[in-house]
Short mmCIF file of C-alpha atoms in Angstrom, two decimals:
data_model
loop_
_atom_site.label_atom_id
_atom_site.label_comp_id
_atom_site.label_asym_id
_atom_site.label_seq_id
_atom_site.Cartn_x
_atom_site.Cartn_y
_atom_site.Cartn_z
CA UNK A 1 5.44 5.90 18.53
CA UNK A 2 8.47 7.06 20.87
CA UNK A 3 10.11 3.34 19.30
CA UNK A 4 9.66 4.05 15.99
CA UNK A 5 10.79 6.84 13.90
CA UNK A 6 8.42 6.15 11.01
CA UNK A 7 5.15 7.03 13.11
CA UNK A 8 6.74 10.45 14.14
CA UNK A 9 7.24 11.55 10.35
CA UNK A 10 5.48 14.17 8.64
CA UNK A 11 6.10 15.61 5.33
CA UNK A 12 6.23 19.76 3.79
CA UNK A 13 6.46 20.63 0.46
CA UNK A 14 5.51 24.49 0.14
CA UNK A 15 8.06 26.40 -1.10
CA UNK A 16 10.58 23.33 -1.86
CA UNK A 17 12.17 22.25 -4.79
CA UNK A 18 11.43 19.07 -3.12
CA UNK A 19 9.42 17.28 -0.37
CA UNK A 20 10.62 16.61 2.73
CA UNK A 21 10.59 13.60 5.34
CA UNK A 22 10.61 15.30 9.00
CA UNK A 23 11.47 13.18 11.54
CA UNK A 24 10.48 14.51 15.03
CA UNK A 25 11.89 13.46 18.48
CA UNK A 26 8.89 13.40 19.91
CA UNK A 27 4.91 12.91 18.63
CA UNK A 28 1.58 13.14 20.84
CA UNK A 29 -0.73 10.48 19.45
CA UNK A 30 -4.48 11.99 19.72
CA UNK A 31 -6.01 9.88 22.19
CA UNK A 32 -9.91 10.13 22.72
CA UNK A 33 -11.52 7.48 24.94
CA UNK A 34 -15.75 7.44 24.03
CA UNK A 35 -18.12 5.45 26.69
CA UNK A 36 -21.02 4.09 25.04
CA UNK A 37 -21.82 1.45 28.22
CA UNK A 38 -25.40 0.51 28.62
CA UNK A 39 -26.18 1.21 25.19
CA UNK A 40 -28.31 -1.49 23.70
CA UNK A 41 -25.96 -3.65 20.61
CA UNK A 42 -28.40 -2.18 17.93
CA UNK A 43 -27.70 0.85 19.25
CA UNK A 44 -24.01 0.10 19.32
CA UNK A 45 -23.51 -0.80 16.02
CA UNK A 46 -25.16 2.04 14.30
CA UNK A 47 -23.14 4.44 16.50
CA UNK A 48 -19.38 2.25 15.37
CA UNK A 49 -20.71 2.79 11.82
CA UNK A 50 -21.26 6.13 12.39
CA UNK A 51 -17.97 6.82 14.13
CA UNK A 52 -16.06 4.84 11.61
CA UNK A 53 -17.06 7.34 8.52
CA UNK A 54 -16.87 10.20 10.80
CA UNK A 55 -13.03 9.29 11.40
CA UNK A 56 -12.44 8.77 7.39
CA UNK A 57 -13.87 12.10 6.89
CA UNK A 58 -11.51 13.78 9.20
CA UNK A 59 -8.49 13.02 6.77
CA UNK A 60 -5.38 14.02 7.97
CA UNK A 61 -2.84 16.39 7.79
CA UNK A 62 0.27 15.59 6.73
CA UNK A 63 2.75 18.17 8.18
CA UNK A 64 1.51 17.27 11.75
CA UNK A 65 2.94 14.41 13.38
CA UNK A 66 2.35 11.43 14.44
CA UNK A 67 -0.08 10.19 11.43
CA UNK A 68 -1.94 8.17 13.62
CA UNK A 69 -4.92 8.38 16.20
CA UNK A 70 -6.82 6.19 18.30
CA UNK A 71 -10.39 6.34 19.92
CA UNK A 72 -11.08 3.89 22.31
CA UNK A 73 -15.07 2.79 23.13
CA UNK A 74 -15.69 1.56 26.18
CA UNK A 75 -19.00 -0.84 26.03
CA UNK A 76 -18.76 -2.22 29.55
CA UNK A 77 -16.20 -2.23 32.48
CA UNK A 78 -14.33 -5.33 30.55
CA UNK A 79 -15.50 -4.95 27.00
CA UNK A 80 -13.66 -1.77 24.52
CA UNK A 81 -13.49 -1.34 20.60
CA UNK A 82 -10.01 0.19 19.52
CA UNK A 83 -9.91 2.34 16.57
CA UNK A 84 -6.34 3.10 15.09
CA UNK A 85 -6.36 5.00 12.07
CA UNK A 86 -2.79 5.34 10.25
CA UNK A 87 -2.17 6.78 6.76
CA UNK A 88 -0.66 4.52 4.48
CA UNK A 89 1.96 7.29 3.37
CA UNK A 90 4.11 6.46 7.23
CA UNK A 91 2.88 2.39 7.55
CA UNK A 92 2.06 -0.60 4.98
CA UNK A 93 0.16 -3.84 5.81
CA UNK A 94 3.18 -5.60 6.70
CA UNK A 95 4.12 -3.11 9.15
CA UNK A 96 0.55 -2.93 10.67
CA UNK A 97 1.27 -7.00 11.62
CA UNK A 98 4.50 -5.46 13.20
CA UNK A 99 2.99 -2.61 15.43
CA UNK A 100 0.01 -4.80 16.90
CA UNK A 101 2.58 -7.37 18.04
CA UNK A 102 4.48 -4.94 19.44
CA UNK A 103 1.91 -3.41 21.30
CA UNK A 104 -0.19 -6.11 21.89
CA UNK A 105 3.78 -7.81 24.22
CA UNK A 106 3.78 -4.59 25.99
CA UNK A 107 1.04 -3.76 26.78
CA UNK A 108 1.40 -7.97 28.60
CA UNK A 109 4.42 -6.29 30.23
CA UNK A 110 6.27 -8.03 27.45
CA UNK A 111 9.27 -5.17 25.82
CA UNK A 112 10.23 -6.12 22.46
CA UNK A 113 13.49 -7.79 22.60
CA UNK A 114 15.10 -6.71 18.99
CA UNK A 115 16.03 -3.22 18.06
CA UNK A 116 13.75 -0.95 16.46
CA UNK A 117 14.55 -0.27 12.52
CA UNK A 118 16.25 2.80 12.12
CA UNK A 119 14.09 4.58 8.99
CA UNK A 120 17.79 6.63 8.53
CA UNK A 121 19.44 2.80 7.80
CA UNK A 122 16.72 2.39 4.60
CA UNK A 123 17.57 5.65 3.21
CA UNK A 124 21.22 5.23 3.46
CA UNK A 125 20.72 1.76 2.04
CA UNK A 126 19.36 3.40 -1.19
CA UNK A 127 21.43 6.00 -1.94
CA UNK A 128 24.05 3.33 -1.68
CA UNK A 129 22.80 1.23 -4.44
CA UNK A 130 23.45 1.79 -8.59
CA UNK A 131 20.88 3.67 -10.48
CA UNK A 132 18.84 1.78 -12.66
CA UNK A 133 17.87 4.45 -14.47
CA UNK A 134 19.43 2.07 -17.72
CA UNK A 135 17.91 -0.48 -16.92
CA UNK A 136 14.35 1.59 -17.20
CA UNK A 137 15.37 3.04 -19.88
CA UNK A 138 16.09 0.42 -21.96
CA UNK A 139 12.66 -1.48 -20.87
CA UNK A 140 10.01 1.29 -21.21
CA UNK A 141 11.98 3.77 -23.60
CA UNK A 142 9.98 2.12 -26.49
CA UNK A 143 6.79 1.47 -24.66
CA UNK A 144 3.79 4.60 -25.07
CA UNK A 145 1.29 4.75 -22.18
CA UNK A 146 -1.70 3.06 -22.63
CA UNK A 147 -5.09 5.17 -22.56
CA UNK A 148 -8.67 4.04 -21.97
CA UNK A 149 -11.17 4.69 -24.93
CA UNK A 150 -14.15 5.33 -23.07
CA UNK A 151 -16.77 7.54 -23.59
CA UNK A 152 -16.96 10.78 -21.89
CA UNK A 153 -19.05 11.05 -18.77
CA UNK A 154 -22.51 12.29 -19.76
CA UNK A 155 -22.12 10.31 -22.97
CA UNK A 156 -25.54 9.24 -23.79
CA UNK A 157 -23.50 5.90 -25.06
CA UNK A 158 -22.81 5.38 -21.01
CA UNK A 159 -19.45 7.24 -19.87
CA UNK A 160 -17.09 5.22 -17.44
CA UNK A 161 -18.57 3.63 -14.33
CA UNK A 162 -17.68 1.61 -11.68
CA UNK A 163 -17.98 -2.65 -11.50
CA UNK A 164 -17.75 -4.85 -8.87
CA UNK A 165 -17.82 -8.44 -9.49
CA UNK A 166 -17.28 -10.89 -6.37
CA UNK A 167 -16.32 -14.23 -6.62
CA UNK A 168 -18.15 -17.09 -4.65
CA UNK A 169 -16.19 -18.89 -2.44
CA UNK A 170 -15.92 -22.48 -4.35
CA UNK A 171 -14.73 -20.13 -7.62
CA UNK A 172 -11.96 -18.41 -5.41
CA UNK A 173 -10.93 -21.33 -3.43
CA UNK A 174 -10.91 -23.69 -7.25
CA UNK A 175 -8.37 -20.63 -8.59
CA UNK A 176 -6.31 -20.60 -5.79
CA UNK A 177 -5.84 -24.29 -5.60
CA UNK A 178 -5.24 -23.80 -9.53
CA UNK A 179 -2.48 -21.18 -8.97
CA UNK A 180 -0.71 -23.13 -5.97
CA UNK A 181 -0.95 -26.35 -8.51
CA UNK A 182 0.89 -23.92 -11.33
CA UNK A 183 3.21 -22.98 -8.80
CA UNK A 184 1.87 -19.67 -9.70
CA UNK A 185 0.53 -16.61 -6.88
CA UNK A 186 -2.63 -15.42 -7.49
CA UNK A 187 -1.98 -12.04 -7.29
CA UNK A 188 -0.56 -13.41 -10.77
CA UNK A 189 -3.73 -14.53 -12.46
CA UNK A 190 -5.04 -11.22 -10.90
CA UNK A 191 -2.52 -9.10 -13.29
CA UNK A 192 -3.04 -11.39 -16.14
CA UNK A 193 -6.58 -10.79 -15.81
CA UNK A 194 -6.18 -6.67 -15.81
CA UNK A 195 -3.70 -6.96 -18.52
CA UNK A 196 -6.13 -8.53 -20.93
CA UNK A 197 -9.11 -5.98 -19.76
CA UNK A 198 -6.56 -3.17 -20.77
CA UNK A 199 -5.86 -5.02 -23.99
CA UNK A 200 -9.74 -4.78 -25.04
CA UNK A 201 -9.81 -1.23 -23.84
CA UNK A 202 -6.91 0.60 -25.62
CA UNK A 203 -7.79 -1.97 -28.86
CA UNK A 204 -3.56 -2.46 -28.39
CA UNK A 205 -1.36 -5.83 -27.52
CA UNK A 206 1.49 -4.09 -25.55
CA UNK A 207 -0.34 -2.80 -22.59
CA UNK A 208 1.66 -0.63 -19.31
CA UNK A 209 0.06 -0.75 -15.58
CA UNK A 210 1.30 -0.23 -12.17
CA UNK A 211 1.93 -2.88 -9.60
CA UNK A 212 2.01 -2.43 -6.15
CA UNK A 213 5.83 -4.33 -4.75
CA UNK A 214 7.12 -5.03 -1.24
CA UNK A 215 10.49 -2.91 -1.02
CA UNK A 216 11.62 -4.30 1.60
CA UNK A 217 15.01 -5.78 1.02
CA UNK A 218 16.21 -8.75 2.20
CA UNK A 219 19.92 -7.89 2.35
CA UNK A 220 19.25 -5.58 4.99
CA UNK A 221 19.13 -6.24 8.41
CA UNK A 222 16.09 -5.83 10.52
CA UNK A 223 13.83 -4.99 7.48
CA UNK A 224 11.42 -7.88 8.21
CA UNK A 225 10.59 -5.93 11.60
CA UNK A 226 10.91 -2.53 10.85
CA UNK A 227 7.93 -0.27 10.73
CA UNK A 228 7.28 2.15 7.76
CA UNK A 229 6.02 2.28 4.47
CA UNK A 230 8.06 0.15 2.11
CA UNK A 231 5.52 -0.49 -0.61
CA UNK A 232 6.12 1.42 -3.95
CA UNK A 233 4.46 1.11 -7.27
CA UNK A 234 6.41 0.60 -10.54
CA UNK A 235 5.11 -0.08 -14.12
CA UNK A 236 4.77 -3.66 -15.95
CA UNK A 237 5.08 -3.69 -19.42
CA UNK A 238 2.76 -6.48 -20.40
CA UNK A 239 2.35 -7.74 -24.11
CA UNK A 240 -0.84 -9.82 -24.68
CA UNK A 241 -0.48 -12.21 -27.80
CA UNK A 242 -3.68 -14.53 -27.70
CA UNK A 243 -1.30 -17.39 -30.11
CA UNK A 244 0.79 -17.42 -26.97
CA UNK A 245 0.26 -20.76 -25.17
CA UNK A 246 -1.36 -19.42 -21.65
CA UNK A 247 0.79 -21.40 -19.13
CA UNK A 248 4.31 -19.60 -20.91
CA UNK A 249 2.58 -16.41 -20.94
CA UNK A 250 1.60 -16.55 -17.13
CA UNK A 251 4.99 -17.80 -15.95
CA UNK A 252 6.89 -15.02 -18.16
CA UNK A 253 4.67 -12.98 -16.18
CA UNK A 254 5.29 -14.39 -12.45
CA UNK A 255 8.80 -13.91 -13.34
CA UNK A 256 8.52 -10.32 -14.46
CA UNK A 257 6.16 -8.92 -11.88
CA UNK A 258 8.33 -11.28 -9.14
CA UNK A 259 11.75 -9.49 -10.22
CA UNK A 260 9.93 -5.98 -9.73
CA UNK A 261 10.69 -6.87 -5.75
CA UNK A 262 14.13 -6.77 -6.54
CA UNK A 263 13.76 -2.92 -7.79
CA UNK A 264 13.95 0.22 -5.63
CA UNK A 265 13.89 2.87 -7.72
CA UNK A 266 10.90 5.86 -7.23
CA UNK A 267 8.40 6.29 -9.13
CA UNK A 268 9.90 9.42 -10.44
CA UNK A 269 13.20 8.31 -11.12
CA UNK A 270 11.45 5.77 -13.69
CA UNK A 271 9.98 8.63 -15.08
CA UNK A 272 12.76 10.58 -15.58
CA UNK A 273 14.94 7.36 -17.28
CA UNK A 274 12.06 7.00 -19.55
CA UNK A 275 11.79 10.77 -20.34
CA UNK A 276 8.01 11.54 -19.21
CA UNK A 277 6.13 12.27 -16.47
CA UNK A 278 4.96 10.03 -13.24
CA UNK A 279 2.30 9.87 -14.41
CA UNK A 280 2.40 9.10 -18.31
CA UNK A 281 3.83 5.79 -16.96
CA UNK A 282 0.52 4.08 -17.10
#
């Protein structure tokens, strides 16, 4: 935490005209250390479950810093469980690889040898780059969000719900040999697949939905290792034409949803080149 200035953020927003990243100097990570030793494993696992939805309920606040906590179990003198929460607003999946390296070398006596990622360096780096508030513009100005028809809930027709459908392992492992064989990603069939559930649902061809993109830039240096949350989402445009051969509509698509990563603009400044609110987008 003392390494990186992303886990000693918080964030205020009363009384601003806009939200506010604080960086402090210094951040207190809540600590707790629980000993459940000569507790039988039955017994053990109920009480993880039951400290693992304790800990989501707690939330957390996000003017105090560091958003982060840990509560080590001890099961026997050798033998601990360590919980880390973090809140995906200050770290992203990538970063979470990152910190466990990091702590994982020093807590071997092992100090990283590179520099930590100055968070300062990524917001300089954006305000340095052209707006693409054109570019937006000129992609989504024509394109009208895309609402659900679905009944109300407490329709007595059945108002929305939720589905869960998992695949068996020879069906996953036969689409992702089928993607790698396209040259395709699967997160790619994955979008196709939404898009064409959205197309049934708003009864339209030209359907809008957010996707989730890396942000972290490869022209600058010491992004790979830096710590913080570089994920943003921005909307796809997506038209769904069923005459359209399906191998040219899914590499239109990689292509598209692959040149998102190139694109750093906020949610909100999309919105405001397109004229509507965040959250008209899709």
């Amino acid at each position: 935490v003392a390494r990186h200035p992303s886990l000693r953020t918080s964030f205020v927003w009363e009384e601003l005209d806009q939200p506010q990243q604080v960086v402090w100097s210094t951040a207190d990570v809540p600590w707790e250390v629980v000993d459940w030793s000569g507790q039988p494993r039955y017994e053990l696992k109920r009480r993880w479950s039951q400290l693992l939805e304790e800990d989501r309920r707690a939330g957390m606040d996000l003017e105090l810093a560091p958003l982060l906590r840990a509560t080590l179990v001890r099961l026997d003198r050798d033998e601990h469980l360590l919980l880390l929460t973090t809140h995906h607003i200050v770290i992203d999946g990538w970063s979470l690889v990152v910190l466990m390296r990091e702590v994982f070398a020093s807590y071997g006596g092992q100090a990283p040898a590179h520099r930590p990622f100055e968070l300062r360096d990524y917001v300089r780096w954006l305000r340095r780059r052209p707006s693409e508030a054109a570019l937006w513009a000129a992609e989504l100005g024509g394109v009208s969000p895309s609402p659900l028809r679905l009944p109300p809930p407490g329709d007595p027709s059945g108002g929305p719900a939720e589905q869960s459908a998992v695949l068996d392992q020879a069906t996953a492992s036969a689409l992702e040999g089928a993607a790698r064989a396209q040259g395709l990603r699967m997160a790619t069939l994955y979008e196709a697949a939404w898009a064409i559930v959205l197309r049934l649902y708003t009864q339209r061809s030209d359907v809008t939905f957010g996707v989730v993109v890396a942000g972290r830039p490869p022209d600058l240096p010491g992004a790979e290792l830096a710590i913080g949350p570089f994920i943003h989402m921005l909307p796809l445009a997506v038209s769904v034409d069923p005459a359209r051969p399906v191998r040219e509509w899914l590499d239109e698509l990689e292509r598209r949803t692959a040149a998102l990563n190139g694109r750093h603009a906020s949610l909100q400044d999309v919105a405001r080149a397109t004229g509507r609110r965040a959250d008209e987008l899709f």
